Amino acid sequence: MAQKASGALCYNPPKPAPMTEPSTPLMRQYAAVKKDHPTALLFFRLGDFYELFFDDAVVAAKELQITLTSRNKEKGIAIPMCGVPYHAAEGYIGKLIRKGFKVAICEQMEDASLAKKLVRRAVTRVVTPGTAADSSLGSDENNFLAALAQVGDRVGFAALDLSTGEFRATEFSGEGALRRVQEELEQLRPKELLYGSAAPLFENRSSRALLERTSEAPVATRAMSAMGPQPRAAGTTCTETPLDDWIFTPDHAIPLLENHFGVLSLEGFGLAGRTAAASAAGAILYYVRSTQRGSLDHVDRIGWYERQNCLVLDVVTVRNLELIEPLFAGTDAGVTLFRSIDSAVTPMGKRLLRAWLLRPSLDLNEIHARLDAVEAGVKGTVAREELRRALDGVLDLERLLSRVTLETANPRDVLALAASLGKIPAIKAALGRMTAERLTMLHTSLDELADLRERIEKTIVPEPPLSFADGGVIAAGVDGDLDELRELSRNSKQVLAQIEQRERGRTSISSLKVKFNSIFGYYIEVSKPNLNLVPPDYERKQTLVGAERFTTPELKEYEAKILDAQEKIVEIERRLFTQLRTAIAGEAKRIRQTALALAEVDVLASLAHIAALRNYCRPAFATLAQGSELEIIEGRHPVIEQQEMAGGSERFVPNDLYLNGNTHNILLLTGPNMGGKSTYLRQTALIVILAQMGSFVPARSARLSVVDRVFTRIGASDNLARGRSTFMVEMTETAAILHTATARSLILLDEVGRGTSTYDGLAIAWAAVEYLHGRVRAKTLFATHYFELTELAEQLSGVKNYHVSVKETGGGIVFLRKVEPGAADRSYGIEVAKLAGLPNEVVVRAREVLAEHEFAEAQATAHLSPGANPPATQLTIFTPLSQPVLDKLREVDLNRLTPLEALNLLAELKKEI
């Protein structure tokens, strides 16, 4: 049912069709509630179930794979219906949210057993893809709700993860604003996008088209605007939610933010004068308040950020380097850098590690502070592993806190929060034995919250039930009235046994019994042979075949007391739990501070653990005044190395790299396919990214300068649905690099130009190298099969030739995977084809054809002056002009030619050449 709406900015689930006219009071109540929430699936509470009706039921039954039934069939008006148990509703709601639906939860607002008429019901919250905060969310990924606001010529962008409280905002202007917005959407991957329904930004056709390209598929699987949708898995799209434009106006949005944070201005958050960013943030706050209940105390700050404050990784680079997701759907997630280095033990740590990986730092002070902390962890093995053991078992404090402030936390959630806080003393003790300035600061930031933990543990029983219905949530000794009522409830069986024994003696009816059922309550049952012994104060309640049921004033009074006690127990327990939850929400800032500190401690300890385990080294960074060199000695690919070790295959072959801004500005890398060129390119980028996020790197040593952006052009896939070929994608990505890169950037180019004819591809690749050398000056690794490009090393001072080496044996070639100075002597394409399993007949014929072309090439260069360099032995350009000459030579029977005919033929062929 959930199909992408045509022309939508992100995604809209189908809207249910209009209902038929309701015929009962209950259905009229349902219709009134549904009218206020037409685009949401309405979970309508009926006793122990949430029911869905009409088209909501049809949609939910299909998406949740549950039985679709009907109501009022006996009246000839079959209403489609399905339902889920209320205690298991969270899981079902989570499934619908992940598919892009919105769910309105309608609760019973009074006790159905006490209501004398139709139970009052109301929607208590609306759960949307961007406001989900349930336990089914992925622990290592944020769940962002994003908003766009246009104020004048500026576009504001804001994002909130309601499940953790993380809130950020920025804004853009000028011609590149929409492109920057698109990049933010692609990197953050919000689950829901808010925007003004009539904003100028979306009335402009070209602007809307650009943003629509962002929404057509999971953002991590697209390559900027040139790439089309490549869906990877269901439920990863972004839901579109247009709102009234007044919600995005500064006059409405900014005061909303100021009131929420309790400030007179937003200057302290970096938003002073940035009205577009503040308007987008205010719209998010309005939307969350209108859909959720609770205080939102955990949303206690908002951060202004700019992309130039971090190493920029566009979606193409994130995809090509497989930082977060595999390049190909269905591939093991272990091939990604994130999975390879993730040894964080807490959910908060995993999310922070992911954030650092996608936004490495440009601040040398910050990078060094992180590296100092990691180095302390590498050196302090015992303290580090004690710290990691202490962190193990700390649950998701950020998301537990959000559930508390949103009033959706149950007693078990609260107890889990206390259990996690109980681990902080051991964490602080281990952290105190590690010396680094950042670790000392984090040690100070960790609040043990002993007062709050003790209150929780004293209030909630060790193993609370899921529901309040049967009581037993609040511990004994918390409330005197509750203890008395429990005592009364516990002693009821003993009291009833005493009444039964007394009445048997008074009436001489030995078979008399005191019983209870939910319809008649407490009663005395007497068999028919003993009815003559029943005293006059017994009141008849029910006649059975073999017995009569009676009650007495005493039994009525006791029944009322018992039932009233149970209702009061539940009422008091709910009240006490609400008070506890409010008290926890009041400490939201302390809990958030501790959660953030724990996350960073976890990441730093995780990076230290990986560095020690895999023999990584600490990278050294040069300042801008010291130059811009990139020197890596015995660098390794962090992912492939681990895969080879896990597979028991050969040891990974390390390689050196040297780049600078002058003499080694561009490295031209040649060599056979499968020789390791792409691995060399990728490992260079991964080492730079790891270093700038604050991690040790897989190398013997590394001396780096800070890089502002990493660009990649590695491989491509056709997008026939959008009419874009491999070559078009390749050229669009290359153009973006040439226009955007700076002298501080790192560029990886693999086989640029191969998507078109050989002449065109060579010309484009040649011109691109010249442009990068003369205009951009970015450090560049350029892998190519165009041997002609190696001539550039003689013409351009900053271009150097390198190749991946191979060894020829009698049985073929062996890939040495070593990068060495100089150009490759030939392609070895036929040998690689042989290794790939081409039929021997094809390989033999390929060698014959190659020999013919090499001979023709040698003849064509015979006129070269002595000392001139001949071209590469592997001909890479098969010119169509030479084909007629070859065809004529093949057709001629030399045995029948006269000397004169042979001379004439030779003259004709020479003329054609």
PDB file of C-alpha atoms in Angstrom, residues 179-180 183 224 307 310-321 323 659 681-682 684-686 688-689 707-715 732-750 752 772 776-783:
ATOM      1  CA  ARG A 179      22.576  22.018  -3.524  1.00  0.00           C
ATOM      2  CA  ARG A 180      23.702  22.457   0.077  1.00  0.00           C
ATOM      3  CA  GLU A 183      23.642  17.440   0.637  1.00  0.00           C
ATOM      4  CA  MET A 224      24.140  13.537  -5.938  1.00  0.00           C
ATOM      5  CA  ARG A 307      29.551  22.482   6.903  1.00  0.00           C
ATOM      6  CA  CYS A 310      34.100  19.725   9.308  1.00  0.00           C
ATOM      7  CA  LEU A 311      35.685  17.641   6.573  1.00  0.00           C
ATOM      8  CA  VAL A 312      32.936  17.517   3.929  1.00  0.00           C
ATOM      9  CA  LEU A 313      32.000  14.096   2.594  1.00  0.00           C
ATOM     10  CA  ASP A 314      29.309  14.251  -0.067  1.00  0.00           C
ATOM     11  CA  VAL A 315      26.959  11.354  -0.692  1.00  0.00           C
ATOM     12  CA  VAL A 316      29.036  10.070  -3.629  1.00  0.00           C
ATOM     13  CA  THR A 317      32.133   9.791  -1.442  1.00  0.00           C
ATOM     14  CA  VAL A 318      30.234   8.208   1.452  1.00  0.00           C
ATOM     15  CA  ARG A 319      28.857   5.647  -0.965  1.00  0.00           C
ATOM     16  CA  ASN A 320      32.049   4.951  -2.938  1.00  0.00           C
ATOM     17  CA  LEU A 321      34.168   4.547   0.180  1.00  0.00           C
ATOM     18  CA  LEU A 323      31.714   4.325   5.033  1.00  0.00           C
ATOM     19  CA  LEU A 659      51.692  13.807  -1.841  1.00  0.00           C
ATOM     20  CA  LEU A 681      43.004   4.948  -3.640  1.00  0.00           C
ATOM     21  CA  ARG A 682      40.389   4.032  -1.070  1.00  0.00           C
ATOM     22  CA  THR A 684      44.367   6.711   1.367  1.00  0.00           C
ATOM     23  CA  ALA A 685      40.979   8.385   1.819  1.00  0.00           C
ATOM     24  CA  LEU A 686      40.016   6.117   4.744  1.00  0.00           C
ATOM     25  CA  VAL A 688      42.679  10.612   6.161  1.00  0.00           C
ATOM     26  CA  ILE A 689      39.074  10.303   7.401  1.00  0.00           C
ATOM     27  CA  VAL A 707      42.008  18.039   4.364  1.00  0.00           C
ATOM     28  CA  ASP A 708      38.831  20.099   3.823  1.00  0.00           C
ATOM     29  CA  ARG A 709      37.015  17.724   1.461  1.00  0.00           C
ATOM     30  CA  VAL A 710      37.429  14.220   0.065  1.00  0.00           C
ATOM     31  CA  PHE A 711      36.122  13.645  -3.445  1.00  0.00           C
ATOM     32  CA  THR A 712      35.794  10.293  -5.195  1.00  0.00           C
ATOM     33  CA  ARG A 713      35.007   9.245  -8.734  1.00  0.00           C
ATOM     34  CA  ILE A 714      35.188   5.480  -8.495  1.00  0.00           C
ATOM     35  CA  GLY A 715      32.997   3.357 -10.724  1.00  0.00           C
ATOM     36  CA  THR A 732      28.482  14.944 -13.717  1.00  0.00           C
ATOM     37  CA  GLU A 733      30.457  13.725 -10.722  1.00  0.00           C
ATOM     38  CA  THR A 734      33.769  14.785 -12.290  1.00  0.00           C
ATOM     39  CA  ALA A 735      32.357  18.242 -13.049  1.00  0.00           C
ATOM     40  CA  ALA A 736      31.257  18.630  -9.424  1.00  0.00           C
ATOM     41  CA  ILE A 737      34.794  17.789  -8.277  1.00  0.00           C
ATOM     42  CA  LEU A 738      36.510  20.207 -10.668  1.00  0.00           C
ATOM     43  CA  HIS A 739      34.146  23.030  -9.681  1.00  0.00           C
ATOM     44  CA  THR A 740      34.236  22.459  -5.908  1.00  0.00           C
ATOM     45  CA  ALA A 741      37.675  21.149  -4.911  1.00  0.00           C
ATOM     46  CA  THR A 742      40.251  23.427  -3.302  1.00  0.00           C
ATOM     47  CA  ALA A 743      43.996  23.170  -2.797  1.00  0.00           C
ATOM     48  CA  ARG A 744      43.297  21.534   0.604  1.00  0.00           C
ATOM     49  CA  SER A 745      41.121  18.794  -0.880  1.00  0.00           C
ATOM     50  CA  LEU A 746      41.933  15.133  -1.539  1.00  0.00           C
ATOM     51  CA  ILE A 747      40.665  13.759  -4.867  1.00  0.00           C
ATOM     52  CA  LEU A 748      40.460  10.108  -5.919  1.00  0.00           C
ATOM     53  CA  LEU A 749      39.775   9.510  -9.624  1.00  0.00           C
ATOM     54  CA  ASP A 750      39.506   5.981 -10.991  1.00  0.00           C
ATOM     55  CA  VAL A 752      37.855   8.823 -15.685  1.00  0.00           C
ATOM     56  CA  LEU A 772      43.702  19.870 -11.596  1.00  0.00           C
ATOM     57  CA  VAL A 776      42.838  23.389  -8.503  1.00  0.00           C
ATOM     58  CA  ARG A 777      46.150  22.149  -7.055  1.00  0.00           C
ATOM     59  CA  ALA A 778      44.362  19.559  -4.933  1.00  0.00           C
ATOM     60  CA  LYS A 779      46.226  16.410  -3.926  1.00  0.00           C
ATOM     61  CA  THR A 780      45.028  13.834  -6.427  1.00  0.00           C
ATOM     62  CA  LEU A 781      45.343  10.096  -7.010  1.00  0.00           C
ATOM     63  CA  PHE A 782      44.430   9.294 -10.625  1.00  0.00           C
ATOM     64  CA  ALA A 783      44.191   5.622 -11.599  1.00  0.00           C
TER      65      ALA A 783
END
